[in-house]
Amino acid sequence: KSDLFHSADLIIIAANWVENYKYFEQLLNHRLLENKDTLIYLTQAFTDIRSIIYSIDSIDSIENDSESLGKLIFASRRSVLIKSNEEVKSIARKSGIQTIEGFDAFCDSLNERCILFDEQKRPYIWDQNHLTYSGALFFEKWFSKSLIAAIEKIDNDER
């Protein structure tokens, strides 16, 4: 048994929920999670980056602010993961559990655009979701802010 788990005030659960979302509600009802603040991280995945690059006429045309590129990448989000993330969010919402959505690091859902390349045209991912060095630097800034905001919200909700 882990003393760390038992003494933790906050449990952060992260998984690729594609098949696992079917067991998510069971997981939340586990006795070890009783009286624990819980936060769920929902992963992101896109069409393989090589396919995205292949879809672009010329590698020189990649610009982070390119409307057509942003829309192409938004459309390349893995639909099976989007569906499972929505299922997990729905269950979490009913249980009063906060989620952090990994797609939000790269995508603007309102404008239906995503970025997967830095200013030097280096990709943020090297396959469908694993981060490159530049991707890790980009993601870390977003994730740190998102995690702190989520923890503060949990803390404020308890007061």
mmCIF file of C-alpha atoms in Angstrom:
data_model
loop_
_atom_site.group_PDB
_atom_site.id
_atom_site.type_symbol
_atom_site.label_atom_id
_atom_site.label_comp_id
_atom_site.label_asym_id
_atom_site.label_seq_id
_atom_site.Cartn_x
_atom_site.Cartn_y
_atom_site.Cartn_z
ATOM 1 C CA LYS A 1 0.000 0.000 0.000
ATOM 2 C CA SER A 2 1.174 3.462 -0.819
ATOM 3 C CA ASP A 3 1.288 6.031 1.967
ATOM 4 C CA LEU A 4 1.539 8.718 -0.707
ATOM 5 C CA PHE A 5 -1.847 7.788 -2.168
ATOM 6 C CA HIS A 6 -3.513 7.605 1.246
ATOM 7 C CA SER A 7 -2.065 10.913 2.409
ATOM 8 C CA ALA A 8 -2.707 12.794 -0.844
ATOM 9 C CA ASP A 9 -5.217 15.643 -0.776
ATOM 10 C CA LEU A 10 -5.689 15.616 -4.531
ATOM 11 C CA ILE A 11 -5.681 12.700 -6.955
ATOM 12 C CA ILE A 12 -5.046 13.458 -10.629
ATOM 13 C CA ILE A 13 -6.142 10.718 -12.990
ATOM 14 C CA ALA A 14 -4.870 10.704 -16.557
ATOM 15 C CA ALA A 15 -5.442 8.063 -19.190
ATOM 16 C CA ASN A 16 -6.157 7.524 -22.826
ATOM 17 C CA TRP A 17 -9.878 7.040 -22.287
ATOM 18 C CA VAL A 18 -10.683 5.485 -25.705
ATOM 19 C CA GLU A 19 -11.647 2.089 -24.270
ATOM 20 C CA ASN A 20 -11.189 2.856 -20.580
ATOM 21 C CA TYR A 21 -14.057 5.352 -20.353
ATOM 22 C CA LYS A 22 -16.441 2.395 -19.927
ATOM 23 C CA TYR A 23 -14.902 1.793 -16.500
ATOM 24 C CA PHE A 24 -14.550 5.413 -15.479
ATOM 25 C CA GLU A 25 -17.636 5.573 -13.277
ATOM 26 C CA GLN A 26 -16.520 2.424 -11.459
ATOM 27 C CA LEU A 27 -13.139 4.015 -10.894
ATOM 28 C CA LEU A 28 -14.697 7.143 -9.376
ATOM 29 C CA ASN A 29 -16.695 5.010 -6.955
ATOM 30 C CA HIS A 30 -13.636 3.142 -5.723
ATOM 31 C CA ARG A 31 -13.291 3.284 -1.925
ATOM 32 C CA LEU A 32 -9.759 4.676 -2.170
ATOM 33 C CA LEU A 33 -11.122 7.808 -3.856
ATOM 34 C CA GLU A 34 -13.659 8.472 -1.103
ATOM 35 C CA ASN A 35 -13.128 11.898 0.475
ATOM 36 C CA LYS A 36 -10.403 12.731 -2.053
ATOM 37 C CA ASP A 37 -10.448 15.720 -4.354
ATOM 38 C CA THR A 38 -10.049 14.371 -7.851
ATOM 39 C CA LEU A 39 -9.033 15.967 -11.131
ATOM 40 C CA ILE A 40 -9.240 14.239 -14.507
ATOM 41 C CA TYR A 41 -6.844 14.906 -17.391
ATOM 42 C CA LEU A 42 -8.228 14.103 -20.841
ATOM 43 C CA THR A 43 -5.539 13.344 -23.416
ATOM 44 C CA GLN A 44 -5.345 14.620 -26.975
ATOM 45 C CA ALA A 45 -4.502 12.854 -30.229
ATOM 46 C CA PHE A 46 -4.454 13.869 -33.851
ATOM 47 C CA THR A 47 -3.988 12.154 -37.176
ATOM 48 C CA ASP A 48 -0.339 11.124 -37.426
ATOM 49 C CA ILE A 49 1.785 14.251 -37.969
ATOM 50 C CA ARG A 50 3.318 12.755 -41.119
ATOM 51 C CA SER A 51 -0.149 12.551 -42.673
ATOM 52 C CA ILE A 52 -0.840 16.158 -41.719
ATOM 53 C CA ILE A 53 2.437 17.281 -43.283
ATOM 54 C CA TYR A 54 1.704 15.217 -46.381
ATOM 55 C CA SER A 55 -1.671 16.976 -46.680
ATOM 56 C CA ILE A 56 0.018 20.347 -46.832
ATOM 57 C CA ASP A 57 1.027 21.331 -50.368
ATOM 58 C CA SER A 58 4.421 22.680 -49.371
ATOM 59 C CA ILE A 59 6.226 22.542 -46.047
ATOM 60 C CA ASP A 60 7.109 26.221 -46.612
ATOM 61 C CA SER A 61 3.430 27.090 -46.382
ATOM 62 C CA ILE A 62 3.244 26.125 -42.712
ATOM 63 C CA GLU A 63 2.486 29.157 -40.604
ATOM 64 C CA ASN A 64 1.065 29.025 -37.100
ATOM 65 C CA ASP A 65 -1.460 31.717 -37.935
ATOM 66 C CA SER A 66 -2.521 30.116 -41.217
ATOM 67 C CA GLU A 67 -6.302 29.790 -41.180
ATOM 68 C CA SER A 68 -6.420 26.809 -43.537
ATOM 69 C CA LEU A 69 -3.666 24.952 -41.681
ATOM 70 C CA GLY A 70 -5.399 25.563 -38.346
ATOM 71 C CA LYS A 71 -8.669 24.226 -39.733
ATOM 72 C CA LEU A 72 -6.911 21.200 -41.273
ATOM 73 C CA ILE A 73 -5.324 20.326 -37.928
ATOM 74 C CA PHE A 74 -8.618 20.878 -36.069
ATOM 75 C CA ALA A 75 -10.288 18.397 -38.428
ATOM 76 C CA SER A 76 -7.460 15.922 -37.773
ATOM 77 C CA ARG A 77 -8.335 15.491 -34.088
ATOM 78 C CA ARG A 78 -9.012 11.801 -33.415
ATOM 79 C CA SER A 79 -12.804 11.450 -33.354
ATOM 80 C CA VAL A 80 -12.754 8.281 -31.234
ATOM 81 C CA LEU A 81 -10.815 10.146 -28.532
ATOM 82 C CA ILE A 82 -13.124 13.164 -28.753
ATOM 83 C CA LYS A 83 -16.094 10.838 -28.183
ATOM 84 C CA SER A 84 -14.527 9.065 -25.202
ATOM 85 C CA ASN A 85 -13.384 12.378 -23.682
ATOM 86 C CA GLU A 86 -16.965 13.666 -23.934
ATOM 87 C CA GLU A 87 -18.211 10.551 -22.116
ATOM 88 C CA VAL A 88 -15.646 11.025 -19.351
ATOM 89 C CA LYS A 89 -16.472 14.758 -19.065
ATOM 90 C CA SER A 90 -20.164 13.964 -18.744
ATOM 91 C CA ILE A 91 -19.579 11.461 -15.937
ATOM 92 C CA ALA A 92 -17.107 13.798 -14.215
ATOM 93 C CA ARG A 93 -19.549 16.713 -14.437
ATOM 94 C CA LYS A 94 -22.306 14.617 -12.799
ATOM 95 C CA SER A 95 -19.866 13.727 -10.025
ATOM 96 C CA GLY A 96 -18.720 17.336 -9.567
ATOM 97 C CA ILE A 97 -15.202 16.507 -10.745
ATOM 98 C CA GLN A 98 -13.173 18.962 -12.759
ATOM 99 C CA THR A 99 -11.431 18.028 -16.006
ATOM 100 C CA ILE A 100 -8.506 19.419 -17.950
ATOM 101 C CA GLU A 101 -8.842 18.898 -21.694
ATOM 102 C CA GLY A 102 -5.514 18.235 -23.460
ATOM 103 C CA PHE A 103 -6.864 19.437 -26.807
ATOM 104 C CA ASP A 104 -7.173 22.916 -25.268
ATOM 105 C CA ALA A 105 -3.381 23.225 -25.270
ATOM 106 C CA PHE A 106 -3.314 23.115 -29.058
ATOM 107 C CA CYS A 107 -6.828 23.986 -30.191
ATOM 108 C CA ASP A 108 -9.285 26.846 -30.155
ATOM 109 C CA SER A 109 -12.598 24.982 -30.328
ATOM 110 C CA LEU A 110 -14.632 28.148 -30.770
ATOM 111 C CA ASN A 111 -12.769 29.063 -33.978
ATOM 112 C CA GLU A 112 -12.147 25.408 -34.896
ATOM 113 C CA ARG A 113 -8.384 25.810 -35.273
ATOM 114 C CA CYS A 114 -5.352 24.045 -33.828
ATOM 115 C CA ILE A 115 -1.611 24.598 -33.972
ATOM 116 C CA LEU A 116 0.910 21.771 -34.026
ATOM 117 C CA PHE A 117 3.996 23.667 -35.246
ATOM 118 C CA ASP A 118 6.200 26.290 -33.610
ATOM 119 C CA GLU A 119 7.466 29.482 -35.263
ATOM 120 C CA GLN A 120 10.398 27.570 -36.804
ATOM 121 C CA LYS A 121 7.911 25.091 -38.343
ATOM 122 C CA ARG A 122 8.967 22.296 -35.973
ATOM 123 C CA PRO A 123 6.120 19.945 -35.077
ATOM 124 C CA TYR A 124 4.858 19.756 -31.493
ATOM 125 C CA ILE A 125 4.133 16.036 -31.850
ATOM 126 C CA TRP A 126 6.131 13.287 -33.550
ATOM 127 C CA ASP A 127 3.274 10.840 -34.118
ATOM 128 C CA GLN A 128 -0.344 11.236 -33.008
ATOM 129 C CA ASN A 129 0.147 12.615 -29.514
ATOM 130 C CA HIS A 130 3.713 12.169 -28.198
ATOM 131 C CA LEU A 131 5.401 15.519 -27.752
ATOM 132 C CA THR A 132 8.617 16.648 -29.372
ATOM 133 C CA TYR A 133 11.010 18.823 -27.383
ATOM 134 C CA SER A 134 9.419 22.032 -28.716
ATOM 135 C CA GLY A 135 5.993 20.494 -28.095
ATOM 136 C CA ALA A 136 6.887 19.692 -24.491
ATOM 137 C CA LEU A 137 8.012 23.288 -23.901
ATOM 138 C CA PHE A 138 4.800 24.612 -25.454
ATOM 139 C CA PHE A 139 2.566 22.144 -23.603
ATOM 140 C CA GLU A 140 4.250 22.627 -20.226
ATOM 141 C CA LYS A 141 3.398 26.343 -20.143
ATOM 142 C CA TRP A 142 -0.258 25.632 -20.881
ATOM 143 C CA PHE A 143 -0.494 22.614 -18.575
ATOM 144 C CA SER A 144 1.082 24.410 -15.598
ATOM 145 C CA LYS A 145 -1.413 27.287 -15.892
ATOM 146 C CA SER A 146 -4.346 24.902 -16.393
ATOM 147 C CA LEU A 147 -3.357 22.700 -13.465
ATOM 148 C CA ILE A 148 -2.906 25.654 -11.104
ATOM 149 C CA ALA A 149 -6.273 27.101 -12.179
ATOM 150 C CA ALA A 150 -8.003 23.742 -11.644
ATOM 151 C CA ILE A 151 -6.440 23.276 -8.203
ATOM 152 C CA GLU A 152 -7.415 26.811 -7.192
ATOM 153 C CA LYS A 153 -10.982 26.182 -8.347
ATOM 154 C CA ILE A 154 -11.166 22.981 -6.302
ATOM 155 C CA ASP A 155 -9.743 24.864 -3.309
ATOM 156 C CA ASN A 156 -12.232 27.747 -3.741
ATOM 157 C CA ASP A 157 -15.193 25.354 -4.151
ATOM 158 C CA GLU A 158 -14.369 23.813 -0.788
ATOM 159 C CA ARG A 159 -14.585 27.129 1.036
#
